[in-house]
Short mmCIF file of C-alpha atoms and ligand atoms in Angstrom, two decimals:
data_model
loop_
_atom_site.label_atom_id
_atom_site.label_comp_id
_atom_site.label_asym_id
_atom_site.label_seq_id
_atom_site.Cartn_x
_atom_site.Cartn_y
_atom_site.Cartn_z
CA MET A 23 2.66 75.66 27.92
CA LYS A 24 2.37 76.71 24.53
CA PRO A 25 -0.95 78.51 23.54
CA ASP A 26 -3.65 77.30 21.42
CA SER A 27 -3.09 76.70 18.09
CA GLU A 28 -5.87 78.44 15.29
CA ARG A 29 -7.19 74.41 14.77
CA VAL A 30 -7.24 73.80 18.28
CA LYS A 31 -9.20 77.77 18.65
CA HIS A 32 -11.50 76.27 16.01
CA ALA A 33 -12.18 72.72 17.51
CA ILE A 34 -13.12 74.85 20.83
CA GLU A 35 -15.71 76.90 19.00
CA VAL A 36 -17.11 74.18 17.38
CA ALA A 37 -17.73 71.78 19.92
CA THR A 38 -18.85 75.00 22.79
CA LYS A 39 -21.80 76.15 19.41
CA ALA A 40 -22.31 72.50 19.63
CA HIS A 41 -23.18 71.79 22.86
CA GLU A 42 -25.01 74.81 23.31
CA GLY A 43 -27.70 74.35 25.61
CA GLN A 44 -26.44 71.15 27.23
CA PHE A 45 -25.61 70.83 31.22
CA ARG A 46 -23.70 68.02 32.82
CA LYS A 47 -24.94 66.12 36.27
CA THR A 48 -22.64 68.69 38.11
CA GLY A 49 -24.84 71.64 36.41
CA GLU A 50 -22.62 73.58 34.38
CA PRO A 51 -22.47 73.88 31.28
CA TYR A 52 -21.56 70.86 29.11
CA ILE A 53 -18.43 72.32 26.93
CA ILE A 54 -16.81 71.98 30.31
CA HIS A 55 -16.33 68.57 30.45
CA PRO A 56 -14.10 68.64 26.55
CA LEU A 57 -12.49 71.40 27.45
CA ALA A 58 -11.36 69.91 30.47
CA VAL A 59 -10.63 66.00 28.30
CA LYS A 60 -8.04 68.20 25.88
CA LYS A 61 -6.42 69.52 29.46
CA ILE A 62 -5.25 66.21 30.70
CA LEU A 63 -4.54 65.09 26.43
CA THR A 64 -2.17 68.54 26.40
CA GLU A 65 -0.64 67.48 29.22
CA TRP A 66 0.10 63.92 28.27
CA GLY A 67 1.82 66.54 25.48
CA MET A 68 -0.46 63.92 22.54
CA ASP A 69 -0.24 65.65 19.38
CA GLU A 70 -2.43 68.57 17.57
CA ASP A 71 -5.14 65.98 15.89
CA THR A 72 -6.03 63.98 18.95
CA ILE A 73 -6.22 66.96 20.94
CA ILE A 74 -9.06 68.56 18.10
CA ALA A 75 -10.83 64.91 18.45
CA GLY A 76 -11.00 65.33 22.72
CA ILE A 77 -12.44 68.52 22.00
CA LEU A 78 -15.11 66.62 19.60
CA HIS A 79 -15.44 63.52 21.11
CA ASP A 80 -19.07 63.87 22.53
CA THR A 81 -20.10 65.57 19.39
CA VAL A 82 -20.99 62.95 17.30
CA GLU A 83 -23.15 61.20 19.95
CA ASP A 84 -24.82 64.00 21.49
CA THR A 85 -25.27 67.15 19.67
CA ASP A 86 -26.64 67.66 15.83
CA LEU A 87 -22.53 67.69 14.76
CA THR A 88 -21.71 64.88 12.12
CA LEU A 89 -18.65 62.79 11.38
CA LYS A 90 -19.03 64.12 7.38
CA ASP A 91 -18.62 68.34 8.99
CA ILE A 92 -16.03 67.32 11.54
CA LYS A 93 -14.06 65.70 7.97
CA HIS A 94 -14.66 68.72 5.81
CA GLU A 95 -13.39 71.06 8.98
CA PHE A 96 -10.21 69.18 10.66
CA GLY A 97 -9.15 66.36 8.40
CA GLU A 98 -9.00 62.87 7.75
CA SER A 99 -7.24 61.48 10.48
CA VAL A 100 -9.31 63.79 13.21
CA ALA A 101 -12.62 62.40 12.09
CA PHE A 102 -10.99 58.73 12.64
CA LEU A 103 -10.31 59.25 15.92
CA VAL A 104 -13.83 61.29 16.50
CA ASP A 105 -15.41 57.90 15.25
CA GLY A 106 -13.48 55.62 17.04
CA THR A 107 -13.98 57.59 20.36
CA THR A 108 -17.80 57.78 19.46
CA LYS A 109 -18.25 53.84 18.55
CA LEU A 110 -16.44 52.82 22.09
CA SER A 111 -18.46 55.32 24.27
CA ALA A 112 -22.14 53.76 22.07
CA ALA A 113 -21.10 50.41 22.56
CA ARG A 114 -20.49 50.66 26.64
CA ASN A 115 -23.54 52.38 26.43
CA GLY A 116 -25.64 49.32 25.43
CA MET A 117 -24.40 47.20 28.35
CA ARG A 118 -25.20 47.26 31.81
CA ASP A 119 -23.33 46.72 35.06
CA ILE A 120 -20.37 45.14 34.44
CA ASP A 121 -20.59 42.23 37.10
CA THR A 122 -23.73 41.23 35.86
CA TYR A 123 -22.00 39.55 32.35
CA LEU A 124 -19.05 38.84 33.89
CA PRO A 125 -16.99 37.75 31.64
CA GLU A 126 -18.57 37.89 28.26
CA THR A 127 -19.15 41.46 29.34
CA LYS A 128 -15.50 42.14 29.76
CA ASP A 129 -14.70 39.82 26.91
CA ASN A 130 -16.73 41.97 24.46
CA PHE A 131 -15.66 45.47 25.73
CA LEU A 132 -12.10 44.35 25.61
CA ARG A 133 -12.12 43.00 22.18
CA LEU A 134 -13.88 46.38 21.37
CA MET A 135 -11.54 48.54 22.52
CA ILE A 136 -8.59 45.91 20.62
CA ALA A 137 -10.63 46.58 17.64
CA LEU A 138 -11.08 50.41 17.72
CA GLY A 139 -7.90 50.68 19.26
CA SER A 140 -5.93 50.24 15.73
CA ASP A 141 -5.17 53.70 16.21
CA ILE A 142 -4.17 54.14 20.35
CA ARG A 143 -4.70 57.05 20.18
CA VAL A 144 -8.89 55.98 20.53
CA LEU A 145 -7.80 54.34 23.85
CA ILE A 146 -5.78 57.50 24.88
CA ILE A 147 -9.40 59.86 24.25
CA LYS A 148 -10.96 57.45 26.14
CA LEU A 149 -8.94 57.28 29.55
CA ALA A 150 -8.49 61.34 28.95
CA ASP A 151 -12.33 60.87 28.92
CA ARG A 152 -12.91 58.41 31.84
CA LEU A 153 -10.33 60.71 33.80
CA HIS A 154 -12.25 63.97 33.56
CA ASN A 155 -15.63 61.46 34.73
CA LEU A 156 -14.21 59.75 37.30
CA ARG A 157 -12.39 63.11 38.81
CA THR A 158 -16.13 64.30 38.63
CA LEU A 159 -17.50 60.88 39.47
CA SER A 160 -19.82 62.76 42.79
CA ALA A 161 -22.54 64.07 40.98
CA LEU A 162 -23.91 61.11 39.27
CA PRO A 163 -26.42 59.32 41.61
CA PRO A 164 -24.84 56.27 43.52
CA ASP A 165 -25.44 53.08 41.35
CA LYS A 166 -24.28 54.99 38.32
CA GLN A 167 -20.72 55.58 40.25
CA LYS A 168 -20.37 52.32 40.95
CA LYS A 169 -20.76 51.34 37.42
CA ILE A 170 -18.50 53.17 35.94
CA ALA A 171 -15.61 52.84 39.43
CA LYS A 172 -16.19 48.94 39.29
CA GLU A 173 -15.57 49.10 35.08
CA SER A 174 -12.41 51.44 35.62
CA LEU A 175 -10.73 49.27 37.80
CA GLU A 176 -11.53 46.06 36.10
CA VAL A 177 -10.76 47.58 32.64
CA PHE A 178 -9.48 51.50 32.46
CA ALA A 179 -6.76 51.06 35.07
CA PRO A 180 -4.69 47.82 33.76
CA LEU A 181 -5.46 49.75 30.33
CA ALA A 182 -3.61 52.36 31.70
CA ASP A 183 -0.65 49.98 33.06
CA ARG A 184 -0.40 48.31 30.25
CA LEU A 185 0.46 51.02 28.37
CA ASN A 186 2.28 52.39 30.84
CA MET A 187 1.14 55.95 31.91
CA GLY A 188 1.82 54.80 35.31
CA LEU A 189 0.82 58.03 37.08
CA LEU A 190 -2.65 57.57 35.44
CA ARG A 191 -3.34 53.95 36.73
CA VAL A 192 -2.99 55.11 40.02
CA GLU A 193 -5.36 57.94 40.05
CA MET A 194 -7.85 55.86 38.16
CA ALA A 195 -7.48 53.12 40.13
CA ASP A 196 -7.46 55.14 44.05
CA LEU A 197 -10.43 57.55 42.62
CA ALA A 198 -12.38 54.18 41.59
CA PHE A 199 -11.82 51.98 44.67
CA LYS A 200 -12.74 54.76 46.95
CA TYR A 201 -16.34 54.86 45.05
CA VAL A 202 -16.20 50.92 44.94
CA ASP A 203 -14.86 49.79 48.88
CA PRO A 204 -15.68 53.87 50.31
CA ARG A 205 -14.74 51.88 53.95
CA ARG A 206 -11.92 50.32 53.13
CA TYR A 207 -11.20 52.79 51.01
CA GLU A 208 -10.84 55.00 54.30
CA GLU A 209 -8.65 52.44 56.36
CA LEU A 210 -6.17 52.35 54.24
CA LYS A 211 -5.36 55.71 53.09
CA ASN A 212 -5.20 56.42 56.59
CA LEU A 213 -3.22 53.43 56.94
CA ILE A 214 -0.51 54.33 54.83
CA GLU A 215 -0.52 58.07 56.07
CA LYS A 216 -0.39 57.23 59.42
CA TYR A 217 2.70 54.92 58.02
CA ASN A 218 4.18 57.93 56.07
CA LYS A 219 4.03 59.86 59.02
CA SER A 220 5.74 57.01 61.50
CA ALA A 221 8.67 56.29 58.69
CA ALA A 222 9.26 60.18 57.80
CA GLY A 223 12.53 60.97 59.80
CA SER A 224 13.89 57.74 59.75
CA LEU A 225 13.39 58.09 55.41
CA LYS A 226 14.98 61.99 55.72
CA LYS A 227 17.73 60.58 57.29
CA ILE A 228 18.15 57.37 54.66
CA GLU A 229 18.04 59.92 51.98
CA GLN A 230 20.39 62.24 53.43
CA GLU A 231 22.66 58.97 53.63
CA VAL A 232 22.21 57.49 50.55
CA GLY A 233 22.71 61.39 48.66
CA ALA A 234 26.35 61.95 51.04
CA ALA A 235 27.46 58.47 49.20
CA LEU A 236 26.51 59.44 46.07
CA ARG A 237 28.24 62.48 46.06
CA LYS A 238 30.61 61.23 46.57
CA GLU A 239 30.74 58.93 43.56
CA LYS A 240 30.58 61.73 41.85
CA ILE A 241 26.51 60.74 40.80
CA HIS A 242 24.44 63.47 39.63
CA PHE A 243 20.80 61.90 41.14
CA GLU A 244 17.50 63.85 42.27
CA ILE A 245 16.47 61.52 45.04
CA SER A 246 12.69 60.76 46.03
CA GLY A 247 10.12 59.77 48.35
CA ARG A 248 7.18 57.18 46.15
CA VAL A 249 4.07 57.21 47.88
CA LYS A 250 2.14 53.83 47.49
CA SER A 251 -1.38 54.15 46.03
CA VAL A 252 -4.33 52.42 48.10
CA TYR A 253 -5.44 50.41 45.51
CA SER A 254 -1.73 48.85 45.20
CA LEU A 255 -1.94 48.30 48.91
CA HIS A 256 -5.29 47.02 48.26
CA LYS A 257 -4.33 43.75 45.60
CA LYS A 258 -1.31 43.18 47.75
CA LEU A 259 -2.63 42.45 50.95
CA ALA A 260 -5.29 40.61 49.12
CA LYS A 261 -2.29 39.29 48.01
CA HIS A 262 -0.54 38.18 51.12
CA ASN A 263 -3.46 37.21 52.56
CA GLN A 264 -3.84 40.59 54.59
CA ASN A 265 -0.30 40.52 56.57
CA MET A 266 0.99 43.74 56.36
CA GLY A 267 4.98 42.21 58.11
CA GLU A 268 5.24 40.85 53.76
CA ILE A 269 4.50 44.13 52.10
CA TYR A 270 8.11 45.99 51.62
CA ASP A 271 7.07 48.39 49.43
CA LEU A 272 4.86 50.84 51.56
CA THR A 273 8.35 53.39 51.88
CA ALA A 274 10.36 53.80 48.37
CA LEU A 275 12.63 55.89 46.99
CA ARG A 276 13.50 56.23 43.93
CA VAL A 277 17.04 57.72 42.94
CA ILE A 278 17.21 58.99 39.69
CA VAL A 279 20.35 60.13 37.81
CA ASP A 280 22.26 60.56 34.13
CA ASP A 281 22.56 57.24 32.78
CA ILE A 282 22.44 53.39 32.62
CA THR A 283 25.37 53.05 34.32
CA ASP A 284 25.03 55.38 36.55
CA CYS A 285 22.11 52.99 37.45
CA TYR A 286 24.23 50.26 38.27
CA LEU A 287 26.67 52.53 39.96
CA ALA A 288 23.67 53.83 42.38
CA LEU A 289 22.96 50.20 43.57
CA GLY A 290 25.64 48.85 44.41
CA VAL A 291 26.15 52.46 46.43
CA VAL A 292 22.82 51.82 47.74
CA HIS A 293 23.78 48.04 48.77
CA SER A 294 27.44 48.99 50.21
CA LEU A 295 25.10 51.10 53.17
CA TYR A 296 22.66 48.57 53.45
CA THR A 297 21.81 45.13 53.74
CA PRO A 298 20.04 43.83 50.29
CA MET A 299 17.38 41.54 51.31
CA GLY A 300 17.48 38.61 49.37
CA GLY A 301 15.61 37.59 46.32
CA ARG A 302 14.59 41.02 45.94
CA ILE A 303 16.99 42.38 43.52
CA LYS A 304 15.12 42.46 40.14
CA ASP A 305 16.44 44.35 37.07
CA TYR A 306 13.96 45.69 34.76
CA ILE A 307 16.37 47.54 32.81
CA ALA A 308 18.02 44.17 31.23
CA VAL A 309 14.80 42.90 31.23
CA PRO A 310 11.68 45.29 31.03
CA LYS A 311 8.05 44.55 32.08
CA GLN A 312 6.13 42.98 29.37
CA ASN A 313 4.49 47.17 28.95
CA GLY A 314 7.90 48.78 28.42
CA TYR A 315 8.51 49.93 32.09
CA GLN A 316 12.69 49.66 33.12
CA SER A 317 13.97 50.49 36.73
CA LEU A 318 16.06 49.00 39.31
CA HIS A 319 14.89 47.99 42.37
CA THR A 320 16.08 46.26 45.29
CA THR A 321 14.62 46.06 49.03
CA VAL A 322 17.16 46.81 51.89
CA ILE A 323 17.72 47.04 55.29
CA THR A 324 18.70 49.72 57.36
CA LYS A 325 21.09 50.01 60.26
CA ASP A 326 17.55 50.86 62.06
CA LYS A 327 16.19 47.86 60.45
CA HIS A 328 13.81 49.67 58.57
CA ILE A 329 12.49 47.84 55.52
CA VAL A 330 13.38 50.30 52.03
CA GLU A 331 12.41 49.90 48.28
CA PHE A 332 14.56 51.76 46.23
CA GLN A 333 14.24 52.11 42.74
CA ILE A 334 16.46 53.60 39.84
CA ARG A 335 16.47 54.77 36.56
CA THR A 336 16.88 57.37 34.16
CA LYS A 337 15.02 60.41 33.69
CA GLU A 338 13.64 59.34 30.15
CA MET A 339 13.08 55.61 32.21
CA HIS A 340 11.18 57.75 34.91
CA GLU A 341 9.22 59.87 31.86
CA TYR A 342 7.87 56.36 30.54
CA ALA A 343 7.29 54.91 33.66
CA GLU A 344 5.07 58.02 34.70
CA ARG A 345 3.51 58.91 30.84
CA GLY A 346 4.12 55.45 29.21
CA LEU A 347 2.88 55.24 25.45
CA ALA A 348 2.01 59.31 25.82
CA ALA A 349 5.57 59.59 26.28
CA SER A 350 6.27 58.25 23.00
CA PHE A 351 3.71 59.84 21.11
CA TYR A 352 5.64 62.76 22.09
CA TYR A 353 9.21 61.53 21.25
CA ASN A 354 7.99 59.80 17.89
CA GLU A 355 4.71 61.59 17.37
CA GLN A 356 5.93 62.79 13.73
CA LYS A 357 6.63 59.44 12.39
CA LEU A 358 3.73 57.74 14.30
CA THR A 359 1.24 59.75 12.79
CA GLU A 360 2.35 59.50 9.57
CA ASN A 361 2.35 56.15 9.67
CA TYR A 362 -0.98 56.10 11.09
CA LYS A 363 -2.03 57.85 8.32
CA LYS A 364 -0.59 55.31 5.93
CA GLY A 365 -2.30 52.83 7.60
CA LYS A 366 0.75 51.07 8.33
CA ILE A 367 0.86 48.74 10.74
CA GLU A 368 3.29 50.85 13.32
CA HIS A 369 6.22 48.57 15.25
CA LEU A 370 6.61 51.05 18.04
CA PRO A 371 10.60 52.23 19.53
CA THR A 372 9.65 50.39 23.06
CA ASN A 373 9.16 46.53 22.89
CA LEU A 374 5.36 46.90 23.46
CA LEU A 375 5.47 43.70 21.65
CA TRP A 376 2.29 43.43 22.73
CA ILE A 377 0.60 46.70 20.98
CA THR A 378 2.07 45.84 17.94
CA GLU A 379 -0.23 42.30 18.40
CA LEU A 380 -2.64 44.44 19.57
CA GLN A 381 -2.75 45.88 15.91
CA MET A 382 -2.75 43.36 14.21
CA THR A 383 -5.46 41.34 16.03
CA ALA A 384 -7.47 44.52 14.94
CA ALA A 385 -6.37 44.79 11.55
CA LYS A 386 -7.69 40.80 11.85
CA LEU A 387 -10.73 41.80 13.54
CA ARG A 388 -11.49 44.31 11.16
CA GLU A 389 -11.30 42.22 7.86
CA GLY A 390 -13.96 39.79 9.67
CA LYS A 391 -11.26 37.48 10.31
CA LYS A 392 -12.32 35.07 13.09
CA VAL A 393 -9.69 35.50 16.32
CA ASP A 394 -9.21 33.31 18.81
CA LEU A 395 -10.25 35.25 22.00
CA LYS A 396 -8.43 32.92 24.14
CA LYS A 397 -5.57 32.88 22.28
CA LEU A 398 -5.17 36.14 21.66
CA ARG A 399 -6.02 37.02 25.86
CA LEU A 400 -2.86 34.45 26.28
CA ASN A 401 -1.05 36.79 24.38
CA LEU A 402 -1.80 39.97 25.22
CA PHE A 403 -2.77 40.05 28.96
CA ALA A 404 -1.31 37.31 30.23
CA ASP A 405 2.72 37.35 31.67
CA LYS A 406 5.59 36.88 29.67
CA ILE A 407 8.39 34.53 31.12
CA PHE A 408 11.90 34.91 29.73
CA VAL A 409 14.00 32.51 29.02
CA TYR A 410 17.50 32.17 26.86
CA THR A 411 19.49 30.74 24.07
CA PRO A 412 22.86 29.01 25.12
CA LYS A 413 24.66 32.15 24.18
CA GLY A 414 22.66 33.94 26.74
CA ASP A 415 19.89 35.76 24.76
CA ILE A 416 17.20 36.60 26.51
CA ILE A 417 13.70 35.66 24.22
CA ASP A 418 10.42 36.76 25.98
CA LEU A 419 7.47 34.81 26.03
CA PRO A 420 4.14 34.50 27.13
CA LYS A 421 3.76 32.22 29.80
CA GLY A 422 2.32 28.47 28.48
CA SER A 423 4.94 28.71 25.53
CA LEU A 424 6.51 25.46 24.33
CA PRO A 425 9.50 24.74 22.44
CA LEU A 426 8.09 25.37 18.60
CA ASP A 427 6.77 28.87 19.25
CA PHE A 428 10.73 29.64 21.41
CA ALA A 429 11.85 28.07 17.78
CA TYR A 430 9.94 29.94 15.16
CA SER A 431 10.52 33.64 17.72
CA LEU A 432 14.03 33.20 16.89
CA HIS A 433 13.86 32.31 12.54
CA SER A 434 11.03 30.47 10.67
CA GLU A 435 13.97 28.72 9.27
CA ILE A 436 15.02 27.57 12.86
CA GLY A 437 11.75 26.74 13.42
CA ASP A 438 10.71 24.91 10.41
CA HIS A 439 13.37 22.41 10.77
CA VAL A 440 13.63 21.60 14.39
CA VAL A 441 13.76 18.01 15.51
CA GLY A 442 14.61 18.02 19.08
CA VAL A 443 14.88 20.51 22.13
CA LYS A 444 16.99 20.31 24.80
CA ILE A 445 15.71 22.37 28.11
CA ASN A 446 19.06 23.22 30.32
CA GLY A 447 20.82 20.86 29.34
CA LYS A 448 18.47 18.14 29.02
CA MET A 449 16.56 16.17 25.87
CA SER A 450 12.83 17.13 26.36
CA ASN A 451 10.01 17.46 23.86
CA LEU A 452 7.74 19.93 21.60
CA ASN A 453 5.10 19.50 24.34
CA LYS A 454 7.18 20.73 27.44
CA LYS A 455 5.88 23.65 28.28
CA LEU A 456 8.75 26.09 29.06
CA GLU A 457 9.33 27.29 32.00
CA GLN A 458 10.89 31.36 33.64
CA GLY A 459 13.90 31.24 33.19
CA ASP A 460 14.70 27.71 31.36
CA VAL A 461 17.83 27.87 28.40
CA VAL A 462 16.51 26.69 25.17
CA GLU A 463 18.51 24.50 22.96
CA ILE A 464 16.76 24.07 19.40
CA LEU A 465 18.52 20.67 17.54
CA THR A 466 17.88 21.30 13.69
CA SER A 467 18.38 19.40 10.49
CA LYS A 468 18.21 20.47 7.26
CA ASN A 469 16.00 17.43 6.40
CA GLN A 470 13.74 18.03 8.24
CA THR A 471 10.14 19.35 7.18
CA PRO A 472 7.26 21.45 8.96
CA LYS A 473 4.12 18.92 10.79
CA GLN A 474 0.95 19.52 10.33
CA ASN A 475 0.44 18.42 13.75
CA TRP A 476 3.18 20.46 15.34
CA LEU A 477 -0.17 23.32 14.97
CA ASP A 478 -1.43 21.59 18.44
CA LYS A 479 2.83 22.54 19.56
CA ILE A 480 2.59 26.04 19.91
CA ILE A 481 0.50 29.10 21.20
CA THR A 482 1.76 32.49 19.82
CA PRO A 483 -0.23 33.98 16.90
CA HIS A 484 3.85 34.41 15.44
CA ALA A 485 4.57 31.00 15.62
CA ARG A 486 1.39 29.84 14.04
CA GLN A 487 1.79 32.43 11.28
CA LYS A 488 4.78 31.27 10.52
CA LEU A 489 3.99 27.43 9.96
CA ILE A 490 0.86 27.64 8.13
CA ARG A 491 2.80 29.85 5.68
CA ALA A 492 5.86 26.88 5.69
CA LEU A 493 2.80 24.41 6.14
CA ARG A 494 1.94 26.17 2.47
CA LEU A 495 4.08 26.66 0.57
CA LYS A 496 5.65 22.68 1.32
CA SER A 497 1.80 21.39 0.01
CA GLU A 498 2.29 23.64 -2.93
CA LYS A 499 5.65 22.12 -3.64
CA ASP A 500 4.44 18.58 -3.41
CA LYS A 501 2.27 18.99 -5.85
CA GLU A 502 4.35 20.83 -8.20
CA LYS A 503 6.45 17.54 -8.71
CA PRO A 504 3.71 14.98 -8.27
CA ASP A 505 6.46 12.38 -9.99
CA GLN A 506 8.13 12.63 -6.15
CA HIS A 507 5.06 12.81 -4.68
CA ILE A 508 5.26 8.95 -2.40
CA PRO A 509 2.12 7.45 -1.80
CA PRO A 510 1.82 6.40 1.73
CA ALA A 511 2.44 2.46 3.07
CA LYS A 512 -0.74 0.39 2.56
CA LYS A 513 -1.10 -0.88 5.72
CA LYS A 514 -0.84 -4.27 6.71
MN1 MN B 234 -17.24 62.68 27.37
#
């Protein structure tokens, strides 16, 4: 690890002095906590400003240090990040147990996170802060433990997932679940351990077989077992009526190869050795998950009747699956930081469309504009569906999208001139909800103009924005040429 820069060293001095005489519930000096947050952020490969803000994140709230001091010593960017983190925790302190507020609290909290998350780095500092608090949760009284653990499961772990920070999500969820339902946690943990022990021998054999076959094909690879987390098993069992027989990914092997071609070659190798289970081949390389996750998944039955899931991906994909957005920061640190400074909305390198949406929403909230939270959640958090153009291009849309959403996502020129839609080759109407895998063909006419009532036939903010602009242009045009205005026909 790189040695600390002068700025980082200075931040540690300032924070140590500010927190002097304060202690954590564990009895240790308070500075232990900001230093642990700093360590986590460094491991995630975050930029220097974020690391410094992490060191200082509790000073404004809990010490005499002011934002002005921080701005003076460390610059505007650090001050902004500390301010965001402080506001987030101040708002949270006003809330009691997350249960007593549901669903409003969760809404408000998410809303707040989103508003402050205009700089995603604020959320990342908050996640590092939460991770350390969870790791040291045993020092708190039981009621506080439960509150923090529940909130972590319901808000923070899903947030980590949305940022595709896989390692963080797993650690947070399991740490928290242990406090939320200790008995169930122990039960499932033992079950996983027992299963892994009994499967270890055959897994080794499978690893060797696959390894030999891959070497024969001259594919470079690394192979390792992946342990399923307790909380994800708990959630899966709930989905499958507690039927262990339906959990197919209890044992998974990860194969990491050099490039995308090798991913598909390796998939072929695995399928030539074992029988793939129908309907369980998932190509998240061609169609990444909403959080940007990419991998090939397949579940196979071995000769000894073992069911094993394979996850095949490149090194870059693996890095991104584990570290998620933090990994992007690492690679794009300079560019992102520059743009944040200029207050630009950043279009991220991965296809994390929802983050761009989040940033646009945040900008609206800051301007005091009204945001329809129901629609927002639909867009940010509901599952996406993937539909196709007749040419086979994949368009991802939120679940519940309508043909006009599709049309506007192609181009506003197409959206503005829609006269009809064919879904899977059949004429349909503009109120028909699109389904996963539909082939959608939009029929247009030059003479068509956008209609006011189309506003009821779209659900995505993107389409809404484009339609409203088109409607405004249309009405301005109509006003400019009063002689061309055709009065409505008289009622008979
Ligand atoms: Mn803290």
